[in-house]
Structure formats: C-alpha cells, structure tokens
Amino acid sequence: MDVSERRVMMLRFTVFVFLLIHVSGEVLNRDAANGQLGSKMVDGKHDNILKPGAFASRPADSHPRQTHQPIPPVDKHKMSAAKPEGVKPPAIRLSETKECGNDIIKHCNPKIYKNNFAILDCLQNDFKIMDDLSSDCQHYIWVYKRNLTKDDRFDYAAQEVCKSELSQIHECSQLEKGKGLIIPCLVDNIENVTGNCHTYLEKMARIVFSDYRLIYHFVDQCSVDIEQLKCGRIGPADENDVHTQGKTLECLANKIGDLHDGCRKQLLRVAELQADDYHLDRQLYYACREDRERLCADVPAGGGKIYECLFKHKFDKMMSTQCKEMVTIRQRLIAEDVKVEKTFYSACRKDIKEHGCNKKDKVAEGDFRRANILLCLENAIKTEQVISNECQIEMAELRQDLMEDYSISPEILNDCHAEILESCENGLQRGGKTIHCLMNLARPARDQRKHAAQSEMSPKCRRALEALIQEADPGSDYRMDKVLHMACEPVVQSGCKHVQPGDARVISCLMDHLDSEIMTDECEERLMEIQYFVARDFRLDAALYKRCHKDAERLCHAPEWAEPKSMHPNNGPLILPCLYRFMKENDSGHKELCGVSGNWIQDRFKDDKKKEYTVACLYRNIRQEKAGRKDQVNEQKGVSKQCKTEIMRVMRQRAHSVDLRPEVERVCLKDLGMYCSDMDNPGPNQEIQCLQEHLDTLEVECQEVIGNFTEDEDEMPELDVILMKACTPMINKFCDTDDGLEGDDTDNIMDCLIRNKNKPRMDEKCRAGIEHHQLISMKNFQFDHKFKEACKRSVSKFCKNKKSKIDVISCLSEHVRNDTLLEEKHRIDKVCRKQLRAEVLERGEDIRLDEKLVQACHNDMEDRCKDVEKGNAKMLECLKRNQKVLSKPCHKLLFKREQEEAVIGDYKVHSVCKAMIKTYCDDDDMKEDEILPCLRKHKDKQEFDHKCRELIVKREIAENKDYRLNPELQKKCRLDIPKFCKNVLHTQKNDDELQGKVVTCLRKRFIEKKLSRDCNDVIRNVIKDSAHNYMEDPVLASTCEKEIIKYCGDEHEMAMKQNSGGLNKVEMVQSSDGSGKVVECLKQNFLKRIITNDACKQEIQRVIQEAQIDINIDPLLHMACQRDLQKFCGDLEPGEGRRMACLLAELEDHPKQVSQECRKLLDKRKQLWELAAQGKPVEGFHDVYQQIVASPSKNYLLFVICSIIGVFFLVGITCGRIYVANIFERAVKSLHGIH
C-alpha cells in the first residue's frame, strides 16, 4: 500500500469516527425526544427487537419463573414525525445522561467520559460493576447497544469504512439497512477483513458479543433450542439482565451435543469469533479476569494467547473454580470446532487446507471437529507427508491436553459419566488419572468374582475411550500421556536413553524391557493400559503403521486404509484377521475367504468393526512367503522387508499378555476366568501358558485360537516370552556353533535347544521352558510346524483320523517300520521320515512327552522308579530294566515303543553314543536301523567308549529276547523264521515278548547249517556276542539262573567289582562278563557233570555245539589260538567250521607245532564236544541218524537195529499167512450158511 492510499484510508477513518460520535448522540437525543428513555422505562415497556409473534420467554432455571407479553417494535416513521423539522438533536454522551451519569462517575475514569465505547468497556468489564448499575442505566445501555447495530446511519458508517470488504462479502452488502444486520454480519466475517474496518469491527464486537440477541442470525437459529433446553428466555423482561444473557450462551455451550445443527453452527461460529480475544467471551472474561492477572499477567492479549495461558494453568491450585469451569466449557467447544482454538488453527490452517482435512469427500462440509482434523494431520505425519513444525507443536499440546483432562472431551464426559462416577472417584483424579482409570476399567476382569467389585464398561463409553486414544495417539509419543510419562521416565532413562525423546520407538523400547529388572510395576501397569488399545488398532502403533500401511492396503484389500474417514474406530473392515490367515498354511479356503474376495472378515466378524487383527494378517503373509507360497493375487510381491521387521517386533511384544492379543481375549475370557483366575498378578505369557495347559477343556473357539497361537510359538520362539527370557543366553551358548542350526534360521532354534537341553551347562529355567514347549506341542501335531509341514501329506493319506502328535507319530512309525522290515518302497516320503525320526528321538528323551505311556505306566513308575528323573530317557530305561514286573498295559505299550525306536530312532543310543556314531557310523546314506549293527561291529575295539558299549549290550540283550526288536535279523531272516519257527510264533500273542524263543530256534538251525546265508551271518553274530555275555542268550540265562548263582558266583562277583560304577545288580550283570567267563564256568561244570538240571544241560550243550561250528564264537578259544589260526589257517574264510577243522587237523598232524595254551584248551573243547554230543536230546530221525553215525558202537547199533527189523519181518510173514487162511475159511463157511 503506497502513501496516497494510506492517506485516503486515514481520511476515511477520521470521517467515520466523527460520524460515529455524531450518530450515537443523535440516537440518544431521538430516543429522549420521543419519551422512550423516560415514560416507557417507567411503564416498564421497552422495544422488543424480535419480530411480531416472538416466542413467549422463559427465565433460566436459576431465576423465578415470569411471564411477559411481547411489546410491539418501534415505529420509525412515527418517531421521525414527532421531531421538529429542520432541527438536528445535539450529540449525547453517555457520561452526561441522567440514567447513567452517576454510575459512570462512580465506576469509570474521567479521562474516558467523552468516549462512549470506552465507557461501555468500563461498565461491561466486571460483573460487580454491572450488578451495581441502576436498573435505568442497565436498560439505557441495552437500548443504546441495540440501536448502535440497528440504526441505518451506523450501517452507512460501516459501509463507508468497510466499503471494499462489503463489495467482496455479498452476504452482508445485500442486507437491508436499519435492521441491525450489517454490523453483526461483518463481525461474523471478521477474519476476512483488514485495516480500519477490522479495527472498527473489533470495537463493535464487544458490543455484539455482550448479548446473544445482537449476534447475526443467532436468535433465528437458536430460539427453539434456548426454549427446549431451558437456557434462558427471549423477551423484553431479560433485556437488562446481563447475567441471564451470558448464562444463555454458557448453557448452550454445555449442551452443545443436544443442539440442532443450525444452532450448533451458530454457537461454534460465535466461539470462533471470540477466539482471538478473550474479552469477547464475556462469561469467561468475567470468571477469569482475576485469574488472568494472577496466572497470565505477562501474556499479551490477542491472538488467543490468554486462552492458551488459561488452558495451561487449568489445574493450577491458584485458578478459581468459576474460571476453571468456563475454561473447560471453552475446551469442549474446541472439540467441536478447532477454529475455536485460535493458536492451533493459526498454526495449522495451511496444513489443514493443504491436506484437505475438511474436504467434502473426507468430512461433512464445514466440519472442523477436533477429532477429524487431528486424525487427518496425524495421518499425514505417519505417512511421511510434510506438516509444519508450528502445527506439530500445537498438535502435541492439544494431544497432551486430551490425555490429561477427560472433561474437555464431550464424548467421554457424556458417554462415560456413569463409569467415572462409580469407578473413577467421580473424576476427582487429575493429571490424566481418570483417563487411565477408564483404560483399566476397559480391560475385562479375568476372575468372574472380580466382576462383582468392578463394574463393566458400557459399549458407548468404550467407543468414546477408543476414539480419544486414537485422537491423542499416545502410542507415537509417550510424552503425550502425562501419567505414562511420569511412571516410565526412570525406566526410559535407564534402558532407553539411546532412543530420541518423542520417537515412537520409546514405547517399543519400554515393551522390550517389560521383563527386565529396570521395569517398575507402576510403569508396566500404565504401559499395558495404553498397549491394550494400541493392540486393538493397527494405526495406533506409529512405527507399524508407517512401514506397513501400504502392505495392509495391498494385501488385505483395504483401499480406504489410510483415508481419514476410515480411521474412526467404528469404521473400516477387519483387516487383521484376514492378514493373519495369510500367514497360515496354504489353504484354498483361505485364498477364497481372504486372499481374493476378502469376504472372510465380513463373514466371520460381522459385529466387530475395529481393526484388531491387521498384525496377524501381515504375519500370515510373512509365514506364507517364508514357506515359499504367496497369494495368487499378490504373486509378484509379498510383505515388504521393513514391514516384516515391524510385524515380528509387534508379534513378539504382544505375546507378553492376553490383553495385547485381542483375538485371544475375545473368545477366551470365560476360560481365563475359569482356569486362570487364581493368578493375581500374572507374569508375561503366563495366562497363555495356563490356557495351553487346559487346551483340551477350553471352549471350541478359544481352543482354536490358542491352537493357532501355539503353532506360531513353535515357528517363532520369540513369542514364548518366558522361554526366550530364560533361553537367550543358552541360544548364544549352544546354538551359534550348533551343526544343526543353519545361519539365522529361527525354525531350528527349538531343535537346537531340545538337542542341548540335558547338557550340564543348560540353565534350569530354560530347560523347564523347553519341556513346557515340548509338552504343549504333543497335544496336537499341528503345534509342531516343522513336523506338520514335513508330514501333512502323509498324515492326510495314512493317519487322517489322528489328531494328537503322539498318535500321529505312532501311526507314521508303524508304516515306516513295516516298510523297512519288509524292504518295500516307503509309503512315507523321505522328508517326513527324517522329521519323524527327530520326533521319535524327542519322545524317547522324556516319558512325559508320551501321554499314553505315562497313563499306562503311572503306577509302575511310582512303584519301581519313584525317584528316577523323567527326562534324559532315565525313566524309560528304568521301566525297561523292570519289564518282567511291569503291569500288562505298561509292558505291552513299552514294548511297542521299543519296536518303533529300533527302526526309527533310539534317543538313548544317540545321546550316549553320539561320538561313536560320528566316528564309526557317520554315513549320510546310513539308515536308522543300521546304526546299532554298525556300532555292534566296533564295540569290542579298545578305543570304543565304555558307556556306549554298555548300552549296546543292553540293546542286544533286548533284541535277543525278542527278534522284533532287531530289524536286521527280521529283514535277513524273514523267510527262515516262518519256515523253522512257526510253532513258536503260533503259540505267542503278537504283543507279548517271545523271551528269546525265536532266536534260540534259529540258533539251533544254525548248528544244523540249514539257515539262509544272510540269516546265518546274523545269527552267527548273535551267537558270538552271547558267548561273551551269557545275558545275551536269554534262554540260557533264564534256564540256568540258579546254576549260575550257585556255581558261578565268583565270576559274578568279579564282574560286579570291575563294573560297580554306581550300577545296580541287574545292570551289572547285563553290562559285564564281556570275556565270557560265566559261560565258560557253566561249560566246565557241565564237563564235571555237576549240573543236574536237564533243561540247563541242554542249553549248555547247545552253546558248546554252536562254538564248534565257528572258532570265532568261542571267545576263550579264539583268544588262546589266535596266533595259531593266523599261522595255519589264515587263508580260510571264517564260518562253516572251516577254521576249526583246519586247527584240529593241524593238532592231529603236528601237535607240537600248536602252542601249548591252544593245544590244552582244544583238548578240553574236544571233551566238551563229545560230552555234548552224548547228552544231546533227540528231536527227530535226523538226530537219531546223527547220533548213530557219531557213536563208536555204530556197527553194533546198526546190527541190533537190523536184527530187530528182520525179526519183525519174519514174524509178519509167518503170522500173516495164518491170519489170511483163517479169514478165507470163515468167508467160505459164511457163504455155505447162506445157501
């Protein structure tokens, strides 16, 4: 603006002021001349600014009820006719009027007597002054203010000063002059005017806002509401009642939720116009004038600064109650229209416009509700759009106010009134404590008994609280919540210093420290109250929303995901359940419901409108992608890398509590109350563990959800908070260098921990967590995701009716065992067989993982193995040692488990013999049933581990008791067993042990050299091992038990001394006698004819004859003659008695060349063989023949036999002729008799 324009503007303003003073004086003179300020006031009849037919007025509730008839309006034509023509009344000053002169002198500074506007300010600035004014003066002031706005000359003056503005504001320029409409209209548009016009309107605004009836369109729009809500009266009797006029606006503001749209809009418009200067809000000004002087003396007026200062000091003890109430009303209006908050709107006006926060497609036209505007701006920040620093500062202050003072949120005040009254000390708690009280109330009580003491939150209050938390968004900056900030600041300083204040990662850091020592109870409680709501709205987690909202839109078919109108808690689809399904197994039903059509959400959760399951949905996508599967619609791109990181973080953090898993809490609340209510202060994940332990008795929906979570836990061990807290150091210790763990593969973390859980350095708490994980996974085979993924096809084909993991393992094991023993093509694929082996090994480690075996053997464990540890296979080994005395159900099932272990995997063998397996049997192509035979071949080597050898001997003993525990023998003697031993098989039940009968049967056929080549080799090894240890010949051991104790006690004692090592007597007998001394003792006593038990003698004879076939079978003879064998028979293959015959021939031909020790022992063996041959029982014609041929008197025996046969022949010939003759004679006689 140049100098000339400024001069013109100053000239206009000078003329306007002159006219204004002149007109105001004329107005007063004109009223006096017509008797309006005299007789009418005495008569009590005043002009009514309302049109004819105005509503009958009612006083406010606090005043006595009165009724007045409306008074006709002033007739301007009559007034002008009463005045003498050509006479211009002199200007009147308010200080010179008889009605107000004395009051003005009493209350106002003499310096302002000539300025009517200054006098009005003086008289209106204090309720005490207004109360002290005479009735005449009050009415005079009212008429004066009314006429200022109605007189056409004021309109002309305004038109002169605001000419350019009126040309642009067509609404005001087209109004009829003299109706009191133009000045209120200009005031209503004051933000669009500048310069002198603005100055003039500011002066007039104080007059207009002093009485609601002077406000443009206010009475037209609000008269009905004033009457219906009993907020005052509209009539002449109230014209001079300044209290009533101010309280009407206050009443309407308090009941803004009940106003009609038109009146609500007018009230908010008034509040907007008052936002710049607190003097314009007369009620607040009167209530807070002294408070302003005490608390905000240094704050300059204008620009909403006084309001802002009063807001900040609302909870200051120095603020009066009246001021606090008016400030609260003002803050509530801000909730309806952010333009009421001058500072905020000024700072954010450009951002609101730039981001279209009040566009028609987002909110209703002209709707500037705080929630809509704040959420829109927050959405812009979260989606990395630009918001000015000034606006962000104001947003933060507003959000802090929301979390600190519930009373400024109309929805909370109205919808949560009962909850606040009953459960939150009637709102007397300050500093945000009432909000947190409501948050705590929103979390359902677990114990049904607690519900009696804790009233439930109503749905409308819950919705209001959710909306408030979404609006304040404390999850993005914990400083927005004063209660949370104060409670957690020490924790932040201790554990989260590295995170910049104000960063959303502070909350994440606090969540990560939930179980740490630095976390305080107060901080944890406040944090969980906030996280309860954050967990139920994907958008409240700032970091998650920032990195995943695009994935949520794309993968969950939520096109309006980031739009403000979908951000209200009551709007939008359930994204989370859908995305959760994406992370589950590849299911065509999931694609139909979620991946393609997206109807699953609506079908399953029709009544749930909150976005509680987005995280689960995204997690499902990650799992699918990890498994190599993607949704058909999204084949090109899965969940983004940055979103994956956040999803994993959120899933891990929310595993701490059921409260943070809405999908669990929603369906499991009843079960939590029933089974887990005794937990007064449940620790992290303890409620989940409680539900897992009672899985079989939960409600169907809860059972399904807990099952899904258990699957997730197995795939992502980080979700098991208790486990990870105890086991993280163990993972670092054992799994970083574990051969079975490839890179950073979390799938194998649990496998690694399970493999190492029995190591001495393993932490006890970690071991307990691993065992809990194992026990829970046995309830359903799907809880073990690796097992499920590896074997789901085989299970669906061969074990479709099996649910529990133990049943599935048994079913698959049976198929694998049968195919292995029959040497047929495996029906179970290789991947599944490999995982099945791991599961069988795991089951064999701890009997508690075999629920059916525990049930069958419960009493036996108590009776026989009471103090034995259940893990590390110790309980199973104890039961195996006591098989003879076990109950029938226990014995039967234990034997079945031994059969499965023999083919698929024996934990004890793998544990004890790990080093030996790696040394001697580390072949990738070696099958599980080949490991024990491999170890057996090397067990007699000097460097072989002693403990491993003992275990192998135990397993050999068990195998020789029942051939079904020896897969090698079963396969290689498959044809021989039914051919030679069918009688034994027919007399035994399938589930009963055969006590070595089949093996003994085959050993006898070995002596007879009737076995097939493969079977012969196996039996030869069996005989060789049993020659070293008589316990490996169960028939000999049981038959000669008394004889061994009676005649071979010294050998037993020697074995016991050599192998004491803390073993009990049974174990010592089983694992000792490696040199065959007990068997040798029996042979010597047999030779001396001391043994009289025929059954025992027969078994000893069998053993002697077995050794005669192969010198390698006789350990003492083989050791004594080892050099001689190498010298004379080294080129002969062992077996078929070839080397024994060679040695005997050498002894007969060159006795002196054979070593003395060997010659001496060979002589003893020849005696044994002869004695054994004599006492061998005859079982058939073949044995008779063998006995005769081997007898020295065979010729005599043959002569006797032939003589006996000859005698029978002669007698038959002689007697036969006589017998035939007699028959013929009788036949002839009978024929004659007939004739």
mmCIF file of N, CA and C in Angstrom, residues 140-173:
data_model
loop_
_atom_site.group_PDB
_atom_site.id
_atom_site.type_symbol
_atom_site.label_atom_id
_atom_site.label_comp_id
_atom_site.label_asym_id
_atom_site.label_seq_id
_atom_site.Cartn_x
_atom_site.Cartn_y
_atom_site.Cartn_z
ATOM 1 N N TYR A 140 -30.827 1.608 29.718
ATOM 2 C CA TYR A 140 -30.330 2.626 28.797
ATOM 3 C C TYR A 140 -29.165 2.055 27.972
ATOM 4 N N ILE A 141 -28.251 1.368 28.654
ATOM 5 C CA ILE A 141 -27.107 0.770 27.948
ATOM 6 C C ILE A 141 -27.589 -0.261 26.923
ATOM 7 N N TRP A 142 -28.551 -1.093 27.300
ATOM 8 C CA TRP A 142 -29.078 -2.108 26.381
ATOM 9 C C TRP A 142 -29.655 -1.464 25.134
ATOM 10 N N VAL A 143 -30.522 -0.417 25.324
ATOM 11 C CA VAL A 143 -31.129 0.252 24.168
ATOM 12 C C VAL A 143 -30.054 0.896 23.299
ATOM 13 N N TYR A 144 -29.083 1.471 23.945
ATOM 14 C CA TYR A 144 -28.013 2.131 23.200
ATOM 15 C C TYR A 144 -27.273 1.104 22.317
ATOM 16 N N LYS A 145 -26.922 -0.024 22.877
ATOM 17 C CA LYS A 145 -26.197 -1.031 22.098
ATOM 18 C C LYS A 145 -27.068 -1.575 20.968
ATOM 19 N N ARG A 146 -28.360 -1.758 21.265
ATOM 20 C CA ARG A 146 -29.241 -2.280 20.220
ATOM 21 C C ARG A 146 -29.337 -1.297 19.072
ATOM 22 N N ASN A 147 -29.523 -0.041 19.412
ATOM 23 C CA ASN A 147 -29.670 0.965 18.368
ATOM 24 C C ASN A 147 -28.374 1.183 17.582
ATOM 25 N N LEU A 148 -27.248 0.946 18.243
ATOM 26 C CA LEU A 148 -25.991 1.062 17.518
ATOM 27 C C LEU A 148 -25.951 0.092 16.348
ATOM 28 N N THR A 149 -26.496 -1.090 16.565
ATOM 29 C CA THR A 149 -26.449 -2.093 15.494
ATOM 30 C C THR A 149 -27.624 -1.977 14.540
ATOM 31 N N LYS A 150 -28.704 -1.284 14.970
ATOM 32 C CA LYS A 150 -29.889 -1.219 14.107
ATOM 33 C C LYS A 150 -30.000 0.088 13.331
ATOM 34 N N ASP A 151 -29.429 1.145 13.845
ATOM 35 C CA ASP A 151 -29.607 2.444 13.192
ATOM 36 C C ASP A 151 -28.968 2.438 11.806
ATOM 37 N N ASP A 152 -29.750 2.952 10.826
ATOM 38 C CA ASP A 152 -29.255 2.895 9.449
ATOM 39 C C ASP A 152 -28.012 3.752 9.263
ATOM 40 N N ARG A 153 -27.861 4.777 10.109
ATOM 41 C CA ARG A 153 -26.674 5.607 9.950
ATOM 42 C C ARG A 153 -25.409 4.869 10.369
ATOM 43 N N PHE A 154 -25.530 3.967 11.319
ATOM 44 C CA PHE A 154 -24.377 3.114 11.648
ATOM 45 C C PHE A 154 -24.059 2.189 10.493
ATOM 46 N N ASP A 155 -25.116 1.711 9.866
ATOM 47 C CA ASP A 155 -24.882 0.854 8.700
ATOM 48 C C ASP A 155 -24.154 1.624 7.604
ATOM 49 N N TYR A 156 -24.619 2.936 7.402
ATOM 50 C CA TYR A 156 -23.940 3.753 6.382
ATOM 51 C C TYR A 156 -22.481 4.012 6.770
ATOM 52 N N ALA A 157 -22.249 4.224 8.091
ATOM 53 C CA ALA A 157 -20.878 4.451 8.549
ATOM 54 C C ALA A 157 -20.012 3.222 8.308
ATOM 55 N N ALA A 158 -20.583 2.076 8.625
ATOM 56 C CA ALA A 158 -19.848 0.834 8.393
ATOM 57 C C ALA A 158 -19.572 0.637 6.908
ATOM 58 N N GLN A 159 -20.566 1.026 6.092
ATOM 59 C CA GLN A 159 -20.394 0.870 4.655
ATOM 60 C C GLN A 159 -19.277 1.783 4.140
ATOM 61 N N GLU A 160 -19.107 2.932 4.789
ATOM 62 C CA GLU A 160 -18.063 3.865 4.368
ATOM 63 C C GLU A 160 -16.674 3.332 4.718
ATOM 64 N N VAL A 161 -16.552 2.826 5.966
ATOM 65 C CA VAL A 161 -15.243 2.342 6.414
ATOM 66 C C VAL A 161 -14.902 0.985 5.789
ATOM 67 N N CYS A 162 -15.913 0.145 5.600
ATOM 68 C CA CYS A 162 -15.686 -1.232 5.118
ATOM 69 C C CYS A 162 -16.179 -1.389 3.686
ATOM 70 N N LYS A 163 -16.028 -0.340 2.900
ATOM 71 C CA LYS A 163 -16.563 -0.363 1.546
ATOM 72 C C LYS A 163 -15.996 -1.519 0.719
ATOM 73 N N SER A 164 -14.669 -1.639 0.719
ATOM 74 C CA SER A 164 -14.045 -2.681 -0.110
ATOM 75 C C SER A 164 -14.418 -4.075 0.403
ATOM 76 N N GLU A 165 -14.510 -4.222 1.715
ATOM 77 C CA GLU A 165 -14.845 -5.529 2.275
ATOM 78 C C GLU A 165 -16.283 -5.922 1.934
ATOM 79 N N LEU A 166 -17.200 -4.956 2.029
ATOM 80 C CA LEU A 166 -18.594 -5.237 1.700
ATOM 81 C C LEU A 166 -18.779 -5.627 0.237
ATOM 82 N N SER A 167 -17.934 -5.044 -0.608
ATOM 83 C CA SER A 167 -18.029 -5.401 -2.030
ATOM 84 C C SER A 167 -17.647 -6.850 -2.278
ATOM 85 N N GLN A 168 -16.833 -7.389 -1.372
ATOM 86 C CA GLN A 168 -16.413 -8.784 -1.515
ATOM 87 C C GLN A 168 -17.300 -9.738 -0.727
ATOM 88 N N ILE A 169 -17.904 -9.239 0.347
ATOM 89 C CA ILE A 169 -18.778 -10.097 1.165
ATOM 90 C C ILE A 169 -20.220 -9.810 0.752
ATOM 91 N N HIS A 170 -20.684 -10.478 -0.263
ATOM 92 C CA HIS A 170 -22.015 -10.204 -0.814
ATOM 93 C C HIS A 170 -23.111 -10.485 0.193
ATOM 94 N N GLU A 171 -22.871 -11.426 1.090
ATOM 95 C CA GLU A 171 -23.886 -11.762 2.097
ATOM 96 C C GLU A 171 -24.261 -10.546 2.929
ATOM 97 N N CYS A 172 -23.282 -9.701 3.245
ATOM 98 C CA CYS A 172 -23.525 -8.540 4.099
ATOM 99 C C CYS A 172 -23.982 -7.324 3.289
ATOM 100 N N SER A 173 -23.479 -7.156 2.098
ATOM 101 C CA SER A 173 -23.791 -5.960 1.303
ATOM 102 C C SER A 173 -25.234 -5.944 0.829
#
